[in-house]
Amino acid sequence: MQRILRIVLLLLYFSAAAFAQKPDWVKEYGKSISYPEQLYLTGFGMHKVTGGIDRATSLRKATESARGNLIQSVRVSLQSTSGMIVEERNQRISSYFSSATQATSSMEIQGLELKTFYDDDEEMSYALAYVSRAHLASLYKEKESKLRKSIRQSLDAGKTDEEQGLKTKALDEYLACYPLFRQLEEAQAILLAVRTGTVKAIAELEGDMAKDEVDESAIREAVRRLVQRPMVSAEDLAWYLAYCLKEQLNLKEATLLVTPFTYRDTKMGSPFSRFFKQVLESRVAEVARWTPVQQDLKSRSLEIVGDTIRSPQADYILRGTYWERENGIKFISTFQRVSDGKMIGSAEAVIDTSILEKTPLSLKPQNFAAALSDQKQFGKDEALPSGLSLEVWTNKGTDDLVFSKGERMQAYVRVNMPCYIRFIYHLADGKRALLVDNHYIDQSKVNRVYPIPEEFECDEPFGAEFLQAFARTEEFEPVHTQEVEGYKILQEDLERFLASQRGMKKVKRDTLQAETRLVMTTVGE
């Protein structure tokens, strides 16, 4: 009897030990033989229990991080794919990435599943988000089909109402198409990210786009026909966008952050961006009776949802992009709810190029060609997110950043584990300054907002600039610099520097590294 009891106890012991054993995706920080990269999209998150965070909260934050990590992987894939090959083959495809890569916080990927694990010894929660590429492709093909059907139904209903003289109802139906187009763009972008093989994937997307029964130009023409407001200035354009959003959303009151529109999918602003932001704020207040606010994010208790920073100043964000086309300049605006990051409205317009030439403000930053070259270099061999989470933002947020001469920029960072950080600032004149090097963030600062000690004042040279941040669980190797006017300037060219950062031999098998960038544009007075 005692022998049987000992056997039972041993079996229970080994069963418990097997049950408590770490899964391979925990040991390998999101990598698992059960979810190979060719067949699955995955995201990994981890969060430690600390004094102010209990186990349940830690687990929730780990799962949020895993979802965000997976979505960030999709963004990196999209940004890489929508580079030179897309631009050369089909400019229309490039615009399809605007919503997916610009308003990334609105991106939600359906069909995600989760696995979790809690390590009692480490007091650490782990989460793995995963989805089969085949399953995701099936979901989004179905969504794509439903969105096309909805667009067609709204267009047909609008035509019927217009023929019957019901102009207000017709306008509502036409305007309802714009958010559907943004969702369609995002669905097709996700399909592109899911497919393997860039050239084949782009060819498939071109085939999908050929199936579109309704062109956006038909919607734009119908809306302009009903609004009957000529656009002969930037002020008229701002009025038109504000009016379309007001009619579409029917919001009685709203506190609204208007951000500078950026050029194409580059996230770069311009002198025109700053000017148009001011004009659009004025028209939003006049036409929609919404209250524009200015946002200065200096709180140490900020919460980031996707790329949207929750802040008490604004309930909504109005942002957009503009694209040079043969028939004029196309403006795409999106209206985003801050509380959950969802895109709830959109409007667009095409204005003759000669009208904006009257301003006369450049649509691109002064150093556009050089900055675009750098941006393409950044996208080459960019590492996908690992278990180390790195968030960086400024006192103006993370996107659509335009700083005027004399304005100050403060950067903040947050990580999910002790690590070293390195900040490189790529200036408009081509110099690359080492701002922070091997600064250690210890356990007491993990998952907390940490302000970078120095503030920076906007001054010449003006143009598109990049704040590049690296985090690593081991110290960084030294880089060759030379002191110029109080700054340590890198002596390597960008290609060699990136290769040394991304291709460095790991000191230990479990060394983790993360990278992120902010694009900002500096302009004169």
Coordinates of C-alpha atoms in Angstrom, one line a residue:
M1 CA 0.0 0.0 0.0
Q2 CA 2.8 2.4 0.9
R3 CA 4.6 1.5 -2.3
I4 CA 1.5 2.4 -4.3
L5 CA 1.1 5.7 -2.4
R6 CA 4.8 6.6 -3.2
I7 CA 4.2 5.9 -6.8
V8 CA 1.1 8.1 -6.9
L9 CA 3.0 10.9 -5.1
L10 CA 5.8 10.7 -7.6
L11 CA 3.4 10.8 -10.5
L12 CA 1.7 13.8 -9.0
Y13 CA 5.1 15.5 -8.5
F14 CA 6.3 14.9 -12.0
S15 CA 3.0 16.0 -13.4
A16 CA 3.1 19.2 -11.5
A17 CA 6.7 19.8 -12.6
A18 CA 5.8 19.2 -16.2
F19 CA 2.8 21.5 -15.8
A20 CA 4.9 24.3 -14.3
Q21 CA 7.6 24.0 -16.9
K22 CA 8.1 27.1 -19.0
P23 CA 6.8 26.8 -22.6
D24 CA 9.3 27.2 -25.4
W25 CA 7.8 30.5 -26.4
V26 CA 8.6 31.9 -23.0
K27 CA 12.2 30.6 -23.1
E28 CA 12.7 31.9 -26.6
Y29 CA 10.9 35.3 -26.1
G30 CA 8.0 34.5 -28.5
K31 CA 9.7 32.0 -30.8
S32 CA 8.1 28.5 -30.9
I33 CA 8.3 25.5 -33.1
S34 CA 4.5 25.2 -32.8
Y35 CA 4.1 28.6 -34.5
P36 CA 6.7 28.9 -37.3
E37 CA 7.0 32.3 -39.0
Q38 CA 6.1 31.1 -42.4
L39 CA 2.7 29.9 -41.1
Y40 CA 1.9 32.3 -38.2
L41 CA 2.1 35.9 -37.1
T42 CA 3.1 36.1 -33.5
G43 CA 3.6 38.8 -30.8
F44 CA 5.2 38.4 -27.4
G45 CA 4.7 40.4 -24.2
M46 CA 5.9 40.3 -20.6
H47 CA 5.3 42.3 -17.5
K48 CA 6.6 42.0 -14.0
V49 CA 4.6 42.2 -10.8
T50 CA 5.8 45.2 -8.8
G51 CA 4.7 47.1 -5.8
G52 CA 1.8 48.9 -7.5
I53 CA 0.9 46.1 -10.0
D54 CA -0.7 42.9 -8.9
R55 CA -0.7 39.6 -10.8
A56 CA -4.0 40.2 -12.7
T57 CA -2.9 43.6 -13.9
S58 CA 0.5 42.3 -14.8
L59 CA -1.1 39.6 -16.9
R60 CA -3.4 42.1 -18.6
K61 CA -0.5 44.3 -19.5
A62 CA 1.5 41.4 -20.8
T63 CA -1.4 40.4 -23.2
E64 CA -1.8 44.0 -24.3
S65 CA 1.9 44.1 -25.0
A66 CA 1.7 40.8 -27.0
R67 CA -1.1 42.1 -29.2
G68 CA 0.8 45.4 -29.7
N69 CA 4.0 43.5 -30.5
L70 CA 2.2 41.5 -33.2
I71 CA 0.6 44.6 -34.7
Q72 CA 4.0 46.4 -34.7
S73 CA 5.4 43.4 -36.6
V74 CA 2.8 44.0 -39.3
R75 CA 3.6 47.7 -39.4
V76 CA 7.3 47.0 -39.9
S77 CA 6.4 44.6 -42.7
L78 CA 4.1 47.1 -44.3
Q79 CA 6.6 49.9 -44.1
S80 CA 9.3 47.7 -45.6
T81 CA 7.0 46.5 -48.4
S82 CA 5.7 50.0 -49.2
G83 CA 9.2 51.2 -50.0
M84 CA 10.8 51.6 -53.4
I85 CA 9.3 48.5 -55.1
V86 CA 5.8 49.7 -54.4
E87 CA 6.5 53.2 -55.4
E88 CA 8.0 52.1 -58.7
R89 CA 5.3 49.7 -59.6
N90 CA 2.1 51.5 -58.7
Q91 CA 1.7 54.8 -56.9
R92 CA -1.9 54.0 -56.1
I93 CA -0.8 51.0 -54.0
S94 CA 1.5 53.2 -52.0
S95 CA -1.5 55.4 -51.0
Y96 CA -3.2 52.3 -49.7
F97 CA -0.7 52.1 -46.9
S98 CA -1.6 55.6 -45.6
S99 CA -4.2 54.6 -43.1
A100 CA -2.4 51.4 -42.1
T101 CA 1.0 53.0 -41.5
Q102 CA 0.0 56.6 -40.5
A103 CA -3.0 56.0 -38.2
T104 CA -1.6 52.8 -36.9
S105 CA -3.3 52.9 -33.6
S106 CA -6.6 52.3 -35.4
M107 CA -5.3 49.0 -36.7
E108 CA -7.1 46.0 -35.1
I109 CA -6.2 42.5 -36.3
Q110 CA -9.1 40.0 -36.0
G111 CA -8.8 36.4 -35.1
L112 CA -5.9 36.7 -32.6
E113 CA -5.5 34.0 -30.0
L114 CA -3.6 34.2 -26.7
K115 CA -1.5 31.9 -24.5
T116 CA -0.3 33.1 -21.1
F117 CA 2.1 31.9 -18.5
Y118 CA 3.0 33.2 -15.0
D119 CA 6.4 32.5 -13.4
D120 CA 6.0 32.5 -9.6
D121 CA 9.7 32.6 -8.9
E122 CA 10.3 35.6 -11.2
E123 CA 6.9 37.1 -10.5
M124 CA 6.6 37.7 -14.2
S125 CA 3.6 37.4 -16.6
Y126 CA 4.2 36.2 -20.2
A127 CA 1.8 36.3 -23.1
L128 CA 1.9 35.1 -26.7
A129 CA -0.5 36.4 -29.3
Y130 CA -0.7 34.4 -32.5
V131 CA -2.8 33.8 -35.6
S132 CA -2.5 31.6 -38.6
R133 CA -1.6 33.4 -41.8
A134 CA -4.0 31.3 -43.7
H135 CA -6.8 32.0 -41.2
L136 CA -6.1 35.7 -41.2
A137 CA -6.1 35.8 -45.0
S138 CA -9.5 34.1 -45.0
L139 CA -10.9 36.6 -42.5
Y140 CA -9.7 39.6 -44.3
K141 CA -10.7 38.4 -47.8
E142 CA -14.2 38.1 -46.4
K143 CA -14.0 41.5 -44.7
E144 CA -12.7 43.0 -48.0
S145 CA -15.7 41.6 -49.8
K146 CA -18.2 42.9 -47.2
L147 CA -16.6 46.4 -47.3
R148 CA -16.9 46.5 -51.1
K149 CA -20.5 45.5 -50.9
S150 CA -21.2 48.2 -48.2
I151 CA -19.5 50.9 -50.4
R152 CA -21.6 49.9 -53.4
Q153 CA -24.8 49.9 -51.3
S154 CA -24.1 53.4 -49.9
L155 CA -23.3 54.8 -53.4
D156 CA -26.4 53.3 -54.9
A157 CA -28.5 54.6 -52.0
G158 CA -27.0 58.1 -52.4
K159 CA -27.7 58.1 -56.1
T160 CA -31.4 57.1 -55.5
D161 CA -31.8 59.9 -52.8
E162 CA -30.1 62.4 -55.1
E163 CA -32.5 61.6 -58.0
Q164 CA -35.4 62.0 -55.6
G165 CA -34.2 65.4 -54.5
L166 CA -33.2 64.3 -51.0
K167 CA -29.8 66.0 -51.1
T168 CA -29.1 65.8 -47.3
K169 CA -29.7 62.0 -47.2
A170 CA -27.7 61.6 -50.4
L171 CA -24.8 63.5 -48.9
D172 CA -24.9 61.3 -45.8
E173 CA -24.7 58.1 -47.9
Y174 CA -21.8 59.4 -49.9
L175 CA -19.9 60.6 -46.9
A176 CA -20.4 57.2 -45.2
C177 CA -18.2 55.7 -48.0
Y178 CA -15.0 57.5 -46.8
P179 CA -14.5 55.6 -43.5
L180 CA -15.3 52.3 -45.4
F181 CA -12.6 53.1 -47.9
R182 CA -10.1 53.6 -45.1
Q183 CA -11.1 50.2 -43.6
L184 CA -10.7 48.7 -47.1
E185 CA -7.2 50.1 -47.4
E186 CA -6.3 48.7 -44.0
A187 CA -7.8 45.3 -44.8
Q188 CA -5.8 45.1 -48.1
A189 CA -2.7 46.3 -46.4
I190 CA -3.0 43.5 -43.8
L191 CA -3.6 41.0 -46.5
L192 CA -0.3 42.1 -48.1
A193 CA 1.5 41.7 -44.8
V194 CA 0.1 38.2 -44.4
R195 CA 1.1 37.0 -47.8
T196 CA 4.7 35.8 -48.1
G197 CA 6.9 36.9 -51.0
T198 CA 6.8 40.6 -51.7
V199 CA 6.6 40.7 -55.5
K200 CA 3.9 38.0 -55.6
A201 CA 2.0 39.7 -52.8
I202 CA 2.0 43.1 -54.6
A203 CA 0.8 41.4 -57.8
E204 CA -2.1 39.8 -55.8
L205 CA -3.0 43.2 -54.3
E206 CA -3.0 44.8 -57.8
G207 CA -5.5 42.0 -58.8
D208 CA -7.6 42.7 -55.8
M209 CA -7.7 46.4 -56.4
A210 CA -8.7 45.8 -60.0
K211 CA -11.9 44.3 -58.6
D212 CA -12.9 47.5 -56.9
E213 CA -16.3 48.3 -58.3
V214 CA -16.4 51.9 -57.0
D215 CA -13.5 54.3 -57.4
E216 CA -13.1 57.0 -54.7
S217 CA -13.1 59.7 -57.4
A218 CA -16.8 58.9 -58.0
I219 CA -17.6 59.5 -54.3
R220 CA -15.5 62.7 -54.3
E221 CA -17.3 64.0 -57.4
A222 CA -20.7 63.2 -55.8
V223 CA -19.9 65.0 -52.6
R224 CA -18.5 68.1 -54.3
R225 CA -21.6 68.2 -56.5
L226 CA -23.8 68.3 -53.4
V227 CA -21.7 70.6 -51.2
Q228 CA -21.4 73.1 -54.0
R229 CA -18.4 74.9 -52.4
P230 CA -15.6 75.9 -54.8
M231 CA -12.1 75.2 -53.6
V232 CA -9.9 78.1 -54.8
S233 CA -7.6 78.4 -51.7
A234 CA -6.2 76.4 -48.8
E235 CA -8.8 78.0 -46.6
D236 CA -11.6 76.6 -48.9
L237 CA -10.0 73.2 -48.7
A238 CA -10.0 73.3 -44.9
W239 CA -13.6 74.5 -44.8
Y240 CA -14.6 71.6 -47.1
L241 CA -12.9 68.9 -45.0
A242 CA -14.4 70.3 -41.8
Y243 CA -17.9 70.5 -43.3
C244 CA -17.7 66.9 -44.6
L245 CA -16.6 65.6 -41.2
K246 CA -19.2 67.6 -39.3
E247 CA -22.0 66.2 -41.6
Q248 CA -20.6 62.6 -41.3
L249 CA -20.1 62.5 -37.6
N250 CA -22.9 64.6 -36.2
L251 CA -21.0 65.4 -33.0
K252 CA -22.5 68.2 -31.0
E253 CA -19.4 68.9 -28.9
A254 CA -15.9 67.8 -29.3
T255 CA -12.4 68.8 -28.0
L256 CA -10.2 68.1 -30.9
L257 CA -6.4 67.9 -31.5
V258 CA -5.6 68.8 -35.1
T259 CA -2.1 67.6 -36.0
P260 CA -0.1 68.7 -39.0
F261 CA -0.9 66.8 -42.2
T262 CA 2.1 64.9 -43.5
Y263 CA 3.5 64.2 -47.0
R264 CA 2.4 60.8 -48.4
D265 CA 3.3 57.9 -46.2
T266 CA 6.7 59.4 -45.1
K267 CA 5.4 61.0 -41.8
M268 CA 7.3 64.1 -42.8
G269 CA 5.7 67.5 -42.4
S270 CA 6.6 70.8 -44.1
P271 CA 6.1 74.6 -43.8
F272 CA 2.8 74.0 -45.5
S273 CA 1.8 71.4 -42.9
R274 CA 2.2 74.0 -40.1
F275 CA 0.2 76.6 -42.0
F276 CA -2.6 74.2 -42.9
K277 CA -2.9 73.0 -39.3
Q278 CA -3.7 76.6 -38.2
V279 CA -6.2 77.1 -41.0
L280 CA -7.9 73.8 -40.3
E281 CA -8.2 74.5 -36.6
S282 CA -9.9 77.8 -37.5
R283 CA -12.4 76.2 -39.9
V284 CA -13.2 73.3 -37.5
A285 CA -14.1 75.8 -34.9
E286 CA -16.1 77.9 -37.3
V287 CA -18.0 75.1 -39.3
A288 CA -18.4 72.3 -36.8
R289 CA -18.3 74.3 -33.5
W290 CA -15.7 71.9 -32.2
T291 CA -13.0 73.1 -29.8
P292 CA -9.4 72.7 -31.0
V293 CA -6.8 72.2 -28.3
Q294 CA -3.1 72.2 -28.1
Q295 CA -1.4 69.2 -26.5
D296 CA 1.7 69.3 -24.4
L297 CA 2.4 65.8 -23.1
K298 CA 4.5 66.3 -20.0
S299 CA 2.6 64.0 -17.6
R300 CA 4.4 61.1 -16.0
S301 CA 1.3 59.0 -16.0
L302 CA 0.6 58.8 -19.7
E303 CA -1.0 55.8 -21.2
I304 CA -0.3 54.8 -24.8
V305 CA -2.9 52.9 -26.9
G306 CA -1.3 51.9 -30.1
D307 CA 0.4 55.1 -31.3
T308 CA -2.2 57.3 -29.5
I309 CA -1.2 58.9 -26.2
R310 CA -4.2 59.2 -23.9
S311 CA -4.3 62.7 -22.5
P312 CA -7.0 64.7 -20.9
Q313 CA -6.8 67.6 -23.3
A314 CA -8.5 66.1 -26.4
D315 CA -11.3 63.6 -27.0
Y316 CA -10.5 63.2 -30.7
I317 CA -7.6 63.6 -33.1
L318 CA -7.9 64.9 -36.7
R319 CA -4.9 64.0 -38.8
G320 CA -4.2 63.4 -42.4
T321 CA -1.8 63.0 -45.4
Y322 CA -1.6 64.6 -48.8
W323 CA -0.5 63.0 -52.0
E324 CA 0.7 64.6 -55.3
R325 CA -1.3 63.2 -58.2
E326 CA -1.5 64.0 -61.9
N327 CA -4.9 65.7 -61.4
G328 CA -3.9 67.7 -58.3
I329 CA -3.1 67.1 -54.7
K330 CA -5.2 64.6 -52.8
F331 CA -5.9 65.2 -49.1
I332 CA -7.0 62.3 -46.9
S333 CA -8.2 63.1 -43.4
T334 CA -9.0 60.7 -40.6
F335 CA -10.9 61.4 -37.4
Q336 CA -9.8 59.2 -34.5
R337 CA -11.3 58.7 -31.0
V338 CA -8.6 59.0 -28.3
S339 CA -10.2 56.7 -25.7
D340 CA -9.7 53.6 -27.8
G341 CA -7.7 54.7 -30.9
K342 CA -10.5 53.9 -33.3
M343 CA -10.9 55.7 -36.6
I344 CA -14.5 56.8 -36.7
G345 CA -14.6 59.3 -39.6
S346 CA -12.8 60.3 -42.8
A347 CA -13.0 62.9 -45.5
E348 CA -11.0 63.6 -48.6
A349 CA -10.6 66.1 -51.4
V350 CA -8.5 66.8 -54.5
I351 CA -7.4 70.4 -55.1
D352 CA -5.6 71.8 -58.1
T353 CA -1.8 72.1 -57.6
S354 CA -1.7 75.7 -58.8
I355 CA -4.0 76.8 -56.0
L356 CA -1.6 75.6 -53.3
E357 CA 1.3 77.2 -55.1
K358 CA -0.2 80.6 -54.2
T359 CA 0.6 80.1 -50.5
P360 CA 3.8 79.9 -51.4
L361 CA 4.9 77.2 -48.9
S362 CA 6.7 74.0 -49.7
L363 CA 4.8 70.8 -49.4
K364 CA 7.9 68.9 -48.5
P365 CA 10.7 69.5 -46.0
Q366 CA 13.8 71.3 -47.3
N367 CA 15.9 68.2 -47.2
F368 CA 13.3 65.8 -48.6
A369 CA 15.5 63.8 -51.0
A370 CA 18.2 63.1 -48.3
A371 CA 15.6 62.3 -45.6
L372 CA 13.7 59.9 -47.9
S373 CA 17.0 58.2 -48.7
D374 CA 17.7 57.8 -45.0
Q375 CA 14.2 56.5 -44.4
K376 CA 14.6 53.8 -47.0
Q377 CA 17.9 52.9 -45.4
F378 CA 16.2 52.6 -42.0
G379 CA 13.7 50.2 -43.5
K380 CA 16.3 47.7 -44.8
D381 CA 16.8 44.7 -42.6
E382 CA 14.8 46.3 -39.8
A383 CA 14.5 43.8 -36.9
L384 CA 11.1 42.7 -35.9
P385 CA 10.0 43.4 -32.3
S386 CA 11.3 41.0 -29.6
G387 CA 10.4 40.5 -26.0
L388 CA 12.0 43.8 -25.1
S389 CA 9.4 46.6 -25.4
L390 CA 10.6 50.2 -26.2
E391 CA 8.3 53.1 -26.3
V392 CA 9.5 56.7 -27.1
W393 CA 7.5 59.9 -27.5
T394 CA 7.9 63.6 -27.3
N395 CA 6.0 66.4 -25.6
K396 CA 4.0 66.6 -28.9
G397 CA 3.3 62.9 -29.1
T398 CA 4.6 60.3 -31.5
D399 CA 3.2 61.2 -34.9
D400 CA 2.8 64.2 -37.2
L401 CA 5.6 66.1 -35.3
V402 CA 6.4 69.6 -36.5
F403 CA 8.5 71.9 -34.4
S404 CA 8.9 75.6 -35.1
K405 CA 12.1 77.6 -34.4
G406 CA 12.4 78.2 -30.7
E407 CA 10.1 75.4 -29.6
R408 CA 11.5 72.9 -27.2
M409 CA 11.4 69.1 -27.6
Q410 CA 11.4 66.8 -24.6
A411 CA 11.7 63.0 -25.2
Y412 CA 10.4 60.3 -23.0
V413 CA 11.1 56.6 -22.9
R414 CA 9.5 53.5 -21.3
V415 CA 10.7 49.9 -21.3
N416 CA 9.4 46.7 -19.9
M417 CA 12.7 45.3 -18.4
P418 CA 16.0 46.6 -17.2
C419 CA 18.2 47.5 -20.2
Y420 CA 20.6 50.0 -21.8
I421 CA 19.3 52.7 -24.1
R422 CA 21.1 54.6 -26.9
F423 CA 19.6 57.6 -28.7
I424 CA 20.8 58.9 -32.1
Y425 CA 19.4 62.2 -33.5
H426 CA 19.7 62.5 -37.3
L427 CA 19.8 66.2 -38.1
A428 CA 18.5 67.9 -41.3
D429 CA 22.1 68.7 -42.5
G430 CA 23.1 65.0 -42.4
K431 CA 24.9 65.0 -39.1
R432 CA 24.1 62.2 -36.7
A433 CA 24.4 63.1 -33.0
L434 CA 24.8 60.5 -30.2
L435 CA 22.5 62.0 -27.6
V436 CA 22.3 59.2 -25.0
D437 CA 24.7 56.2 -24.9
N438 CA 24.5 53.1 -22.7
H439 CA 22.2 54.8 -20.2
Y440 CA 21.0 52.1 -17.9
I441 CA 17.3 51.9 -16.9
D442 CA 17.2 49.7 -13.7
Q443 CA 14.3 47.7 -12.3
S444 CA 13.0 50.7 -10.3
K445 CA 12.3 52.6 -13.6
V446 CA 10.8 49.6 -15.6
N447 CA 7.3 50.3 -17.0
R448 CA 7.6 53.9 -15.8
V449 CA 7.8 57.1 -17.9
Y450 CA 11.4 58.2 -17.9
P451 CA 12.2 61.7 -19.3
I452 CA 15.5 61.9 -21.2
P453 CA 17.5 64.4 -19.1
E454 CA 18.1 67.0 -21.8
E455 CA 15.6 69.3 -23.6
F456 CA 16.3 70.3 -27.2
E457 CA 15.4 73.7 -28.8
C458 CA 14.4 73.8 -32.5
D459 CA 16.9 75.8 -34.6
E460 CA 18.6 75.7 -38.0
P461 CA 19.2 73.7 -40.1
F462 CA 15.5 73.0 -40.8
G463 CA 13.9 69.9 -42.4
A464 CA 13.0 66.3 -41.7
E465 CA 14.9 64.8 -38.8
F466 CA 14.8 61.4 -37.0
L467 CA 15.1 60.5 -33.4
Q468 CA 16.3 56.9 -33.3
A469 CA 16.2 54.9 -30.1
F470 CA 17.8 51.5 -29.3
A471 CA 17.4 49.4 -26.2
R472 CA 19.4 46.3 -25.3
T473 CA 19.7 44.0 -22.4
E474 CA 23.5 44.1 -22.7
E475 CA 25.8 47.1 -23.1
F476 CA 26.2 48.6 -26.6
E477 CA 29.6 48.4 -28.3
P478 CA 31.3 51.8 -28.6
V479 CA 30.8 53.9 -31.8
H480 CA 33.3 56.3 -33.3
T481 CA 32.3 59.9 -32.7
Q482 CA 33.8 63.3 -32.9
E483 CA 32.8 66.3 -30.7
V484 CA 31.3 69.2 -32.8
E485 CA 29.8 72.2 -31.1
G486 CA 29.1 70.2 -27.9
Y487 CA 27.6 67.2 -29.6
K488 CA 29.1 63.8 -30.2
I489 CA 28.7 63.3 -34.0
L490 CA 28.9 59.8 -35.5
Q491 CA 31.8 59.3 -38.0
E492 CA 30.3 56.2 -39.7
D493 CA 27.9 56.6 -42.6
L494 CA 24.3 55.5 -41.9
E495 CA 24.5 52.1 -43.7
R496 CA 27.5 51.0 -41.6
F497 CA 26.1 52.3 -38.4
L498 CA 22.8 50.4 -38.8
A499 CA 24.7 47.3 -39.8
S500 CA 26.8 47.5 -36.6
Q501 CA 23.6 48.0 -34.5
R502 CA 21.4 45.4 -36.0
G503 CA 23.9 42.8 -37.1
M504 CA 26.1 42.8 -33.9
K505 CA 27.0 39.4 -32.5
K506 CA 25.0 38.8 -29.4
V507 CA 27.0 38.6 -26.2
K508 CA 24.6 36.1 -24.7
R509 CA 22.1 33.8 -26.2
D510 CA 19.2 35.5 -24.6
T511 CA 20.3 39.1 -25.3
L512 CA 17.3 41.2 -26.5
Q513 CA 17.3 44.4 -28.5
A514 CA 14.6 46.8 -29.7
E515 CA 14.5 49.8 -32.0
T516 CA 12.1 52.5 -32.7
R517 CA 12.1 55.9 -34.6
L518 CA 10.2 59.1 -34.5
V519 CA 10.0 61.4 -37.6
M520 CA 9.9 65.1 -36.9
T521 CA 10.0 68.2 -39.1
T522 CA 11.6 71.4 -38.0
V523 CA 10.6 74.7 -39.7
G524 CA 11.6 78.3 -39.4
E525 CA 9.5 81.2 -38.1

